[in-house]
mmCIF file of C-alpha atoms and ligand atoms in Angstrom:
data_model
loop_
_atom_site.group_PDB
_atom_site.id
_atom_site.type_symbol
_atom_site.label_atom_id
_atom_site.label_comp_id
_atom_site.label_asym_id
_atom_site.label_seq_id
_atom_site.Cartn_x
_atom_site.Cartn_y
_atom_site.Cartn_z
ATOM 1 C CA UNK A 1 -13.748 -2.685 -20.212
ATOM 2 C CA UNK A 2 -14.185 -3.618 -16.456
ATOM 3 C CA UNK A 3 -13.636 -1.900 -13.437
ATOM 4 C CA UNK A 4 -11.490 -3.496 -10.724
ATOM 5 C CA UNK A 5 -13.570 -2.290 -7.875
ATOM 6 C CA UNK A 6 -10.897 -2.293 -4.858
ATOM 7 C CA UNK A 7 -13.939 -0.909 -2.630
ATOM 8 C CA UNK A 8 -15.694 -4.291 -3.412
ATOM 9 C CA UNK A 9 -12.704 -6.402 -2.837
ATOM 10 C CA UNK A 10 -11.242 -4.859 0.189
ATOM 11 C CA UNK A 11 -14.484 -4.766 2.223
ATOM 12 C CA UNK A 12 -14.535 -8.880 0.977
ATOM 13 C CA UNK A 13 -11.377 -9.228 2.567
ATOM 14 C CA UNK A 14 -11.834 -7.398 5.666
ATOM 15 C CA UNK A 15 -14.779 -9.160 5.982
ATOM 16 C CA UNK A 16 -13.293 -12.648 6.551
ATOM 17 C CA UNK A 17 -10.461 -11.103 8.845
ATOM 18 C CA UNK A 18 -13.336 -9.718 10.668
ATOM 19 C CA UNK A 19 -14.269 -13.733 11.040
ATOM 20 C CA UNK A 20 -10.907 -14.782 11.656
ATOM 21 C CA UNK A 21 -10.527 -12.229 14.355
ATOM 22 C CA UNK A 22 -13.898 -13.729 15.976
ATOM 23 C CA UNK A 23 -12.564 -16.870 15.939
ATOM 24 C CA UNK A 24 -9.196 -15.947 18.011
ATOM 25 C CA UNK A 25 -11.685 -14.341 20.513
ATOM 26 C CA UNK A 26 -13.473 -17.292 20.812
ATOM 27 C CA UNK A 27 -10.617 -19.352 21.305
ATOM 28 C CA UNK A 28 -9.386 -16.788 24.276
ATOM 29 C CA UNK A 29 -6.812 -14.701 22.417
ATOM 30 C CA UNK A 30 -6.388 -11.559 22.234
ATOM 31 C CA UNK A 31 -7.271 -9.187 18.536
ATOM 32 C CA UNK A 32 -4.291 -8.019 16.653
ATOM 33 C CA UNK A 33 -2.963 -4.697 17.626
ATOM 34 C CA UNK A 34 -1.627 -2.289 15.394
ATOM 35 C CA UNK A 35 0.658 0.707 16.612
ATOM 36 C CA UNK A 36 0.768 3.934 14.221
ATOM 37 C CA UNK A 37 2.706 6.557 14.501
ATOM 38 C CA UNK A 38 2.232 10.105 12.582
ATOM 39 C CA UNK A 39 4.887 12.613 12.584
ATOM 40 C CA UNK A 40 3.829 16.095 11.800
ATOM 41 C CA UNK A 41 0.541 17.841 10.229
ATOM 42 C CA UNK A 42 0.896 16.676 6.501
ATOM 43 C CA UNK A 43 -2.888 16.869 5.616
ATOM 44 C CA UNK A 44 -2.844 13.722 3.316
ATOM 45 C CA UNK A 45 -1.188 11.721 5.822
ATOM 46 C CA UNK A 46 -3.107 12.572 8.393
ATOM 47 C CA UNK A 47 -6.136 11.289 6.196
ATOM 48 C CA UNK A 48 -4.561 8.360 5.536
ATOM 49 C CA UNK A 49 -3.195 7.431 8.693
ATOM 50 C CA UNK A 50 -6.901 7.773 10.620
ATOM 51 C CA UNK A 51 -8.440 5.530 8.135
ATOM 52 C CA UNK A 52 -6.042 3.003 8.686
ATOM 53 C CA UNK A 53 -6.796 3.333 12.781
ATOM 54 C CA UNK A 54 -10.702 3.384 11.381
ATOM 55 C CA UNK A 55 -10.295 0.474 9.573
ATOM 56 C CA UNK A 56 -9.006 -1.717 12.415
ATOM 57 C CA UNK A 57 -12.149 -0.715 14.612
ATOM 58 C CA UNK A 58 -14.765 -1.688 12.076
ATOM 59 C CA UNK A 59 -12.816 -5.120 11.571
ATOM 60 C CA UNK A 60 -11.938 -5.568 15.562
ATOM 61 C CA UNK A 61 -8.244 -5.214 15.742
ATOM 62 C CA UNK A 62 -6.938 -2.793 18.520
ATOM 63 C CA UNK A 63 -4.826 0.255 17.729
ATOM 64 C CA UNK A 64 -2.994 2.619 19.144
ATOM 65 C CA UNK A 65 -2.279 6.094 17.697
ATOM 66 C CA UNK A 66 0.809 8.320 18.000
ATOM 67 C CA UNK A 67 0.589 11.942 17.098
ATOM 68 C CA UNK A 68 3.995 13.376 17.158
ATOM 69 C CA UNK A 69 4.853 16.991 16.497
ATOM 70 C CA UNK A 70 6.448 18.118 13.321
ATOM 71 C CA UNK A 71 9.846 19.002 15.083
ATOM 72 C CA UNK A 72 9.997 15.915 17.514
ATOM 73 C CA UNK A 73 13.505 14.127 16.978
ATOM 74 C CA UNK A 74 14.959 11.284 15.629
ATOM 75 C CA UNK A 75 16.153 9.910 18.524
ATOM 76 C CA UNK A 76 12.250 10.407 20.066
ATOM 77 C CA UNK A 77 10.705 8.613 17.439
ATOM 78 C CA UNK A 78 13.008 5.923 17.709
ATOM 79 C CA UNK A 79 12.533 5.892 21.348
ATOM 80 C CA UNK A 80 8.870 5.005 20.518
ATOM 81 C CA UNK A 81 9.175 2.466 18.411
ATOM 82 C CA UNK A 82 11.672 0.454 20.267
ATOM 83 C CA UNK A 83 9.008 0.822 22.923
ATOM 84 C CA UNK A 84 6.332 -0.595 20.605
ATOM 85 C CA UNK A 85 9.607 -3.052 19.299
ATOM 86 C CA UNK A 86 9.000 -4.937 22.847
ATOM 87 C CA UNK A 87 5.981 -4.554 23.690
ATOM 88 C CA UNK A 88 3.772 -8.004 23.374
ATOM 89 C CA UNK A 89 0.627 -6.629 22.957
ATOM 90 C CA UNK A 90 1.973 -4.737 19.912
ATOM 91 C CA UNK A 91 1.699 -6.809 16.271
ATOM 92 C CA UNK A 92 2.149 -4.041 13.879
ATOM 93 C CA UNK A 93 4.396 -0.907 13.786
ATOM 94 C CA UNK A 94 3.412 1.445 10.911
ATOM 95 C CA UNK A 95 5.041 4.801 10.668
ATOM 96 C CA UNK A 96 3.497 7.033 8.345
ATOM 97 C CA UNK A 97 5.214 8.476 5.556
ATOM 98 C CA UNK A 98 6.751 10.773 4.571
ATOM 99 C CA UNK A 99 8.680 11.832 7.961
ATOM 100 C CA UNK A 100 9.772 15.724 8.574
ATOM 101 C CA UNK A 101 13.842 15.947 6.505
ATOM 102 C CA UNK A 102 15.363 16.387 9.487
ATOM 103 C CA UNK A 103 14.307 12.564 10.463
ATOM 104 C CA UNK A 104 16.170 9.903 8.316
ATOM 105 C CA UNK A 105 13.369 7.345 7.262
ATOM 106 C CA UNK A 106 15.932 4.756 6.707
ATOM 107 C CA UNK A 107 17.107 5.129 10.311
ATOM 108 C CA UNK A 108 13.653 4.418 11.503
ATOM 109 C CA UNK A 109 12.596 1.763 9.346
ATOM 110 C CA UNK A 110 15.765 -0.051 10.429
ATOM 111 C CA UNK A 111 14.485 0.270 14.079
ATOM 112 C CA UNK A 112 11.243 -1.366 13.424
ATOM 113 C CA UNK A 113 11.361 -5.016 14.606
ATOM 114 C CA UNK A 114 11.309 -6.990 11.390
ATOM 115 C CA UNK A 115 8.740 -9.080 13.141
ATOM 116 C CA UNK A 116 6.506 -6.392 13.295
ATOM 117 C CA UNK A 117 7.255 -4.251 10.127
ATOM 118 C CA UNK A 118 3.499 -4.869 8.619
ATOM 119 C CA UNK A 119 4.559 -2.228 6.357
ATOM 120 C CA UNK A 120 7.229 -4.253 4.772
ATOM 121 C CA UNK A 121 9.602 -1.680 4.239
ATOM 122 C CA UNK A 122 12.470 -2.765 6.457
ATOM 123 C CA UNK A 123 15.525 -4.519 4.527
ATOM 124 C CA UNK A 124 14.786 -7.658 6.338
ATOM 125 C CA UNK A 125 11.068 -7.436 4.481
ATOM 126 C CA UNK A 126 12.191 -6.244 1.319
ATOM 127 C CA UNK A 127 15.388 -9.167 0.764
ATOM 128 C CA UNK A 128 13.161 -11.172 1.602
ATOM 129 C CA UNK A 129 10.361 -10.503 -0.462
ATOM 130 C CA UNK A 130 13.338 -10.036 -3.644
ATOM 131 C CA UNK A 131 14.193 -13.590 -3.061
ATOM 132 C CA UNK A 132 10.909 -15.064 -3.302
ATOM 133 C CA UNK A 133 10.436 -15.637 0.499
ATOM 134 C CA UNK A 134 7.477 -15.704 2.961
ATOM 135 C CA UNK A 135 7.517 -11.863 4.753
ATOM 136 C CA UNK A 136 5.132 -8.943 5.298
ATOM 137 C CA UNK A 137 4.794 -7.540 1.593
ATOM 138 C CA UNK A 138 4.566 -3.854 0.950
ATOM 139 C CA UNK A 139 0.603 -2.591 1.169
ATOM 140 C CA UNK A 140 -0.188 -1.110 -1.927
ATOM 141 C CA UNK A 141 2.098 -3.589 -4.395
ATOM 142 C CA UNK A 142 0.175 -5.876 -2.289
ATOM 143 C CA UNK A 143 -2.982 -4.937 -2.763
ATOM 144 C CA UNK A 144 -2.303 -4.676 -6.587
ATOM 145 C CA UNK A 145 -1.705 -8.005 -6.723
ATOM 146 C CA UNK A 146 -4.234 -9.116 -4.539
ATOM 147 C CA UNK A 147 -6.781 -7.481 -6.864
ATOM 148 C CA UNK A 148 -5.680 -8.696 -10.029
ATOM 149 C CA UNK A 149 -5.996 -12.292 -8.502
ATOM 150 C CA UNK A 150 -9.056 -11.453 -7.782
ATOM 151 C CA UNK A 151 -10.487 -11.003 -10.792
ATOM 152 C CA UNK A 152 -8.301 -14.295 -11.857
ATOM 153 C CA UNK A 153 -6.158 -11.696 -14.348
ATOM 154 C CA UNK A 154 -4.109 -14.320 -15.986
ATOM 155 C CA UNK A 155 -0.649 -11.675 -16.047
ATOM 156 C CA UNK A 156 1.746 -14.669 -17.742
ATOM 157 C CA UNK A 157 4.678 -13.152 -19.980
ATOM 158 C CA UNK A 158 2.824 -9.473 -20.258
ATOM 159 C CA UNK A 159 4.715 -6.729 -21.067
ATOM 160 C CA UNK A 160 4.373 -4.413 -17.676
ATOM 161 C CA UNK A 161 5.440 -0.858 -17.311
ATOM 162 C CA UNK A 162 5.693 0.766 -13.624
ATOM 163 C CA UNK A 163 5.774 4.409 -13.598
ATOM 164 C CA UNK A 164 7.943 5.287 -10.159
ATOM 165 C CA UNK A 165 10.667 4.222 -8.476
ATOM 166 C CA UNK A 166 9.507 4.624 -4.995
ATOM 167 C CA UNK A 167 10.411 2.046 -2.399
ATOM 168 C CA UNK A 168 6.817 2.194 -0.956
ATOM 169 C CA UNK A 169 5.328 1.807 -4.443
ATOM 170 C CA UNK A 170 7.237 1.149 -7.727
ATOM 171 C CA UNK A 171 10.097 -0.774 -6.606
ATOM 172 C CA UNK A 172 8.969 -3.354 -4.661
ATOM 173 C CA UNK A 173 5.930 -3.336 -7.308
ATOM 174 C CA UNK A 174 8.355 -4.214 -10.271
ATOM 175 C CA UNK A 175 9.540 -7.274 -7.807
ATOM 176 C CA UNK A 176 6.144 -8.617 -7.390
ATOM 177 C CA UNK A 177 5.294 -8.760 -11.247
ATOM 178 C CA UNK A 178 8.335 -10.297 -12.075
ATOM 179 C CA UNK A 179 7.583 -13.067 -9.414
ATOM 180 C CA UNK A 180 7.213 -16.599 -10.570
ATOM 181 C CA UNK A 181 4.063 -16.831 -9.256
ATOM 182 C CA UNK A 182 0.756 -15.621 -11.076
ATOM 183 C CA UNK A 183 -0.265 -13.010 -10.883
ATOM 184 C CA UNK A 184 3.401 -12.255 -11.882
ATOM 185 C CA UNK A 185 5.456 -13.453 -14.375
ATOM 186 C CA UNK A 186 5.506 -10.288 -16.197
ATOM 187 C CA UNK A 187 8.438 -8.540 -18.104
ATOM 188 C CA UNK A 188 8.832 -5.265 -16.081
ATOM 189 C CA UNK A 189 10.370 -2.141 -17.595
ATOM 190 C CA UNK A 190 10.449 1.129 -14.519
ATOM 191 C CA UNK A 191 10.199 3.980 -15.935
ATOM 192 C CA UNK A 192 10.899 6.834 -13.935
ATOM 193 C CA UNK A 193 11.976 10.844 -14.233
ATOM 194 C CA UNK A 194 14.772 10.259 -16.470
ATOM 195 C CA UNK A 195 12.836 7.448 -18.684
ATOM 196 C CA UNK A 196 13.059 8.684 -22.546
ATOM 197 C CA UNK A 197 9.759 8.246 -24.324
ATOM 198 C CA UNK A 198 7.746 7.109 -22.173
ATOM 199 C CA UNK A 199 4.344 7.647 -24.107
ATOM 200 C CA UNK A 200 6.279 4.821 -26.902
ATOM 201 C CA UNK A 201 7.131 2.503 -23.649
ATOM 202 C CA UNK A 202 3.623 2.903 -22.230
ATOM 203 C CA UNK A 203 2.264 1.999 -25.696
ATOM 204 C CA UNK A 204 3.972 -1.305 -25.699
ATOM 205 C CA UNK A 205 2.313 -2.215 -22.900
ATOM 206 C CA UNK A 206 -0.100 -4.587 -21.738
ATOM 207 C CA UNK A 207 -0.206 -3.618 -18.197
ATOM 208 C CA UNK A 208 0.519 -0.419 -16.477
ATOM 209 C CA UNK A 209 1.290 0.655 -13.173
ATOM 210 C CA UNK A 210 0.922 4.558 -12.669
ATOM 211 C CA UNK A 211 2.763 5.250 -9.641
ATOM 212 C CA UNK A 212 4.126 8.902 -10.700
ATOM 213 C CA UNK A 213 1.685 11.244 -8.526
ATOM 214 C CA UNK A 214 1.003 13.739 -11.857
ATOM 215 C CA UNK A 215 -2.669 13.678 -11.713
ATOM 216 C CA UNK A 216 -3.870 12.680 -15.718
ATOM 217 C CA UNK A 217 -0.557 12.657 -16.763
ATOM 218 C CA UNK A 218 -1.531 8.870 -18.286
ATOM 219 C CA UNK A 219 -3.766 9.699 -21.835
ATOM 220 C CA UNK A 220 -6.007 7.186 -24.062
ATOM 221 C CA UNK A 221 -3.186 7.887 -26.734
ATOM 222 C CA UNK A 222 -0.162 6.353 -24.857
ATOM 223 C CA UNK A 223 -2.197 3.048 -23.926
ATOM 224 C CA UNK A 224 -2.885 0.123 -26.096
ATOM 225 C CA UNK A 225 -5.852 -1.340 -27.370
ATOM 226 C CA UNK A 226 -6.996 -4.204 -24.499
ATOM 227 C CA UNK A 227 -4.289 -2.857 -21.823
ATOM 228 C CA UNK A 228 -4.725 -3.031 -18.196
ATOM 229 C CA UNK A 229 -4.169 0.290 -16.035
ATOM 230 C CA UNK A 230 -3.781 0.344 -12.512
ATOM 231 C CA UNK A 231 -3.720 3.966 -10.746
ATOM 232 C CA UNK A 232 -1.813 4.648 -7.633
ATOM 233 C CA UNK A 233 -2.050 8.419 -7.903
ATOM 234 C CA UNK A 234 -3.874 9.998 -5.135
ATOM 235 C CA UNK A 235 -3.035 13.816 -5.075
ATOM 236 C CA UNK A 236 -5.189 16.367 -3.940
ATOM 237 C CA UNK A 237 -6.065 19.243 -6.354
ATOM 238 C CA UNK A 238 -8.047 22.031 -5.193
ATOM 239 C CA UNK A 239 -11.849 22.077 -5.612
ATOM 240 C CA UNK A 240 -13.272 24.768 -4.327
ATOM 241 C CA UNK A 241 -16.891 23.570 -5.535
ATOM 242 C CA UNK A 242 -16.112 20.148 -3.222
ATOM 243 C CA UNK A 243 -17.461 20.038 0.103
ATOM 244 C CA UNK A 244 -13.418 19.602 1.677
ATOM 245 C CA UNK A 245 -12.319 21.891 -0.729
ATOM 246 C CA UNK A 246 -10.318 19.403 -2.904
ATOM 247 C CA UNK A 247 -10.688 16.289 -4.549
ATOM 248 C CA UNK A 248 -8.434 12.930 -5.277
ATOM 249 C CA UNK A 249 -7.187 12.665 -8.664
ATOM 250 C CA UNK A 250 -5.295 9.497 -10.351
ATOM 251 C CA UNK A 251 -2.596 9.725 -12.572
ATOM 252 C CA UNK A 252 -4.476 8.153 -15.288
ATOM 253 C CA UNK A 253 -7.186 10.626 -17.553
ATOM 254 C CA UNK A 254 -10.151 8.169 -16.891
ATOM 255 C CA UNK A 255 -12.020 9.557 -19.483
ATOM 256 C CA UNK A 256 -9.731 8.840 -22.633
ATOM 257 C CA UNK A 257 -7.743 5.791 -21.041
ATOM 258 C CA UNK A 258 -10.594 3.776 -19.971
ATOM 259 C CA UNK A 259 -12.666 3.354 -23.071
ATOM 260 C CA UNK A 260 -9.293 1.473 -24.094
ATOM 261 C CA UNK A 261 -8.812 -0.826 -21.378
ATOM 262 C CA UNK A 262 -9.250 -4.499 -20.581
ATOM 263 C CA UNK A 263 -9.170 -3.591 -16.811
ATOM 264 C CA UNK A 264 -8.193 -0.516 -15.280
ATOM 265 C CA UNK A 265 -8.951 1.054 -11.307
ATOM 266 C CA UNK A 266 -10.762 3.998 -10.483
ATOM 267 C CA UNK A 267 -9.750 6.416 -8.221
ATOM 268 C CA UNK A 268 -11.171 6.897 -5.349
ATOM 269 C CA UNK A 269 -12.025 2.935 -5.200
ATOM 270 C CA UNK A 270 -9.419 0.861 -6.847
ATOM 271 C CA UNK A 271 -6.217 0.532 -5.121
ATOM 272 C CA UNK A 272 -6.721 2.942 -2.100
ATOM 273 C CA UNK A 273 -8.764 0.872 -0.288
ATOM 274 C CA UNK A 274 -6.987 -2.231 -1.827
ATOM 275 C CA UNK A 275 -4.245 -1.078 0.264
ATOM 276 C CA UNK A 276 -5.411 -0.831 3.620
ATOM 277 C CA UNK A 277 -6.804 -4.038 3.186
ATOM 278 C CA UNK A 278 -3.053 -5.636 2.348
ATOM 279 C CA UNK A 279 -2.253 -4.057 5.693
ATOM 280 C CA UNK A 280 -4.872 -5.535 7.655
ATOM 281 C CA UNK A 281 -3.941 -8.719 6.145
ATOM 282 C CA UNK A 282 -0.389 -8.139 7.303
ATOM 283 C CA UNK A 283 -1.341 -7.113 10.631
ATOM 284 C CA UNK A 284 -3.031 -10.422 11.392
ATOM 285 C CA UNK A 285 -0.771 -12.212 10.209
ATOM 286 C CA UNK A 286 1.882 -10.811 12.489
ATOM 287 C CA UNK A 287 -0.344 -11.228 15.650
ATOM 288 C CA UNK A 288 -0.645 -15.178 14.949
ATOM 289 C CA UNK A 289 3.348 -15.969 13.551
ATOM 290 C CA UNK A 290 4.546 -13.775 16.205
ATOM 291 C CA UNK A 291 2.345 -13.254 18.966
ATOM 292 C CA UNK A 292 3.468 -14.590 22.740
ATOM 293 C CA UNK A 293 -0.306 -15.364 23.832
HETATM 294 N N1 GUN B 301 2.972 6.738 2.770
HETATM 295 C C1 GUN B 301 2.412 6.453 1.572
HETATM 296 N N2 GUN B 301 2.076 5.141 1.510
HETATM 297 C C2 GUN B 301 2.439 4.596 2.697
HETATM 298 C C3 GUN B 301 2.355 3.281 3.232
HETATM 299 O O1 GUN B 301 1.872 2.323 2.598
HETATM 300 N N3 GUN B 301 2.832 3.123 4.494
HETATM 301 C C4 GUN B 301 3.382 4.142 5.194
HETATM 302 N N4 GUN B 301 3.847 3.883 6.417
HETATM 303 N N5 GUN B 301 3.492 5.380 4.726
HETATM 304 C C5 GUN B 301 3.003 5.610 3.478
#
């Protein structure tokens, strides 16, 4: 069994856009700039959203970050990001989610400039990405796939289960391993909250994508001798013997799962980190394709 250590791989990779960012410098340009905006006081968000801004200090991008309060409006939001939309110092546009119910998430994403959705979650992004086409991919499917090639995981006609249907996670994941491209090439079954059996499914398969947010749900008896696990859970259960009072769990029972795999991610350490790293990698791109310097 080996570890895919996403801590390893993502500081690797924000090493050389540290480089790269030098280099534009050097030549008289400007660092990428990436503009998030947080809506609300979710706790994990907020988390997730500052290490993003952290992340593009310690690698020398700019950032700007937007705090807005849980009952701002649509029409505000939007109002921001068509500022950020035309703005040329702005590359990125990231808006954290989950977003208050009152605020329609597809309304916003479709007013992020497709030029500068580093998320990749705008239809634009996502067609094009479904037909095989150069475009900002979605972080953490990204970052999946950016570790696997890492560790030169030869994925060729597996058998791959995602577990989720989300468009951030297990949608545009189930695209990406059904790519002709490899890593990819996978037969994908999504499984989801209506999936019968899915202990039998996950037993059939040779790689697994736990995207369900039920911490441990995924046991050593529903995966298959030599399988690889990847584990996209990240929910907080209370700790009170932790210093913040909580801790991250994955979706996958380490314990009994790993002693089974080929591969598999820890959590914290595997794709967390993987994923801000697919979004710095996004971000820089979209400061040298688009940028008016
Ligand atoms: N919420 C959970 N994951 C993500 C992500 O990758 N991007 C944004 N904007 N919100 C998220």
């Amino acid at each position: 069994m080996q570890i895919l250590n996403g801590q390893e791989v993502s500081l690797q990779i924000k090493n050389e856009l540290k480089e790269k960012v030098n280099r534009l410098i050097d030549q008289g340009k400007r660092a990428p700039h990436l503009s998030a905006i947080l809506v609300g006081s979710d706790g994990g968000s907020q988390t997730y959203v500052h290490s993003k801004v952290k992340t593009t200090k310690e690698i020398g991008f700019t950032s700007t970050l937007i705090h807005l309060e849980e009952n701002t409006t649509e029409a505000k939001l939007i109002d921001q990001i068509e500022r950020f939309n035309t703005d040329p110092q702005i590359d990125g546009i990231l808006v954290q989610l989950p977003l208050p119910k009152h605020i329609s998430g597809e309304n916003v994403i479709l007013s992020i400039n497709p030029f500068k959705d580093v998320d990749g979650f705008h239809p634009v992004s996502v067609g094009k990405m479904v037909q095989g086409l150069p475009t900002f991919l979605p972080a953490t499917p990204h970052g999946i796939m950016l570790l696997l090639q890492h560790y030169k995981i030869n994925t060729n006609g597996m058998d791959a289960i995602v577990i989720g249907r989300s468009n951030i996670v297990g949608r545009p994941m189930s695209i990406l391993l059904s790519s002709n491209a490899n890593p990819g090439n996978c037969t994908v079954t999504i499984c989801h909250s209506h999936t019968k059996n899915l202990p039998d499914i996950c037993r059939q398969a040779d790689l697994i994508v736990a995207a369900r947010g039920k911490p441990g749900f995924l046991k050593g008896d529903m995966v298959k001798e030599g399988a690889i696990v990847i584990d996209v859970g990240i929910t907080r259960v209370n700790d009170p013997s932790s210093k913040k009072g909580y801790i991250l769990k994955g979706d996958v029972d380490f314990g009994s799962v790993a002693p089974k795999c080929s591969f598999i991610t820890p959590v914290p350490g595997g794709v967390g980190p993987m994923t801000i790293a697919a979004l710095m990698m996004n971000t820089f791109r979209a400061c040298v394709e688009n940028s008016s310097y």
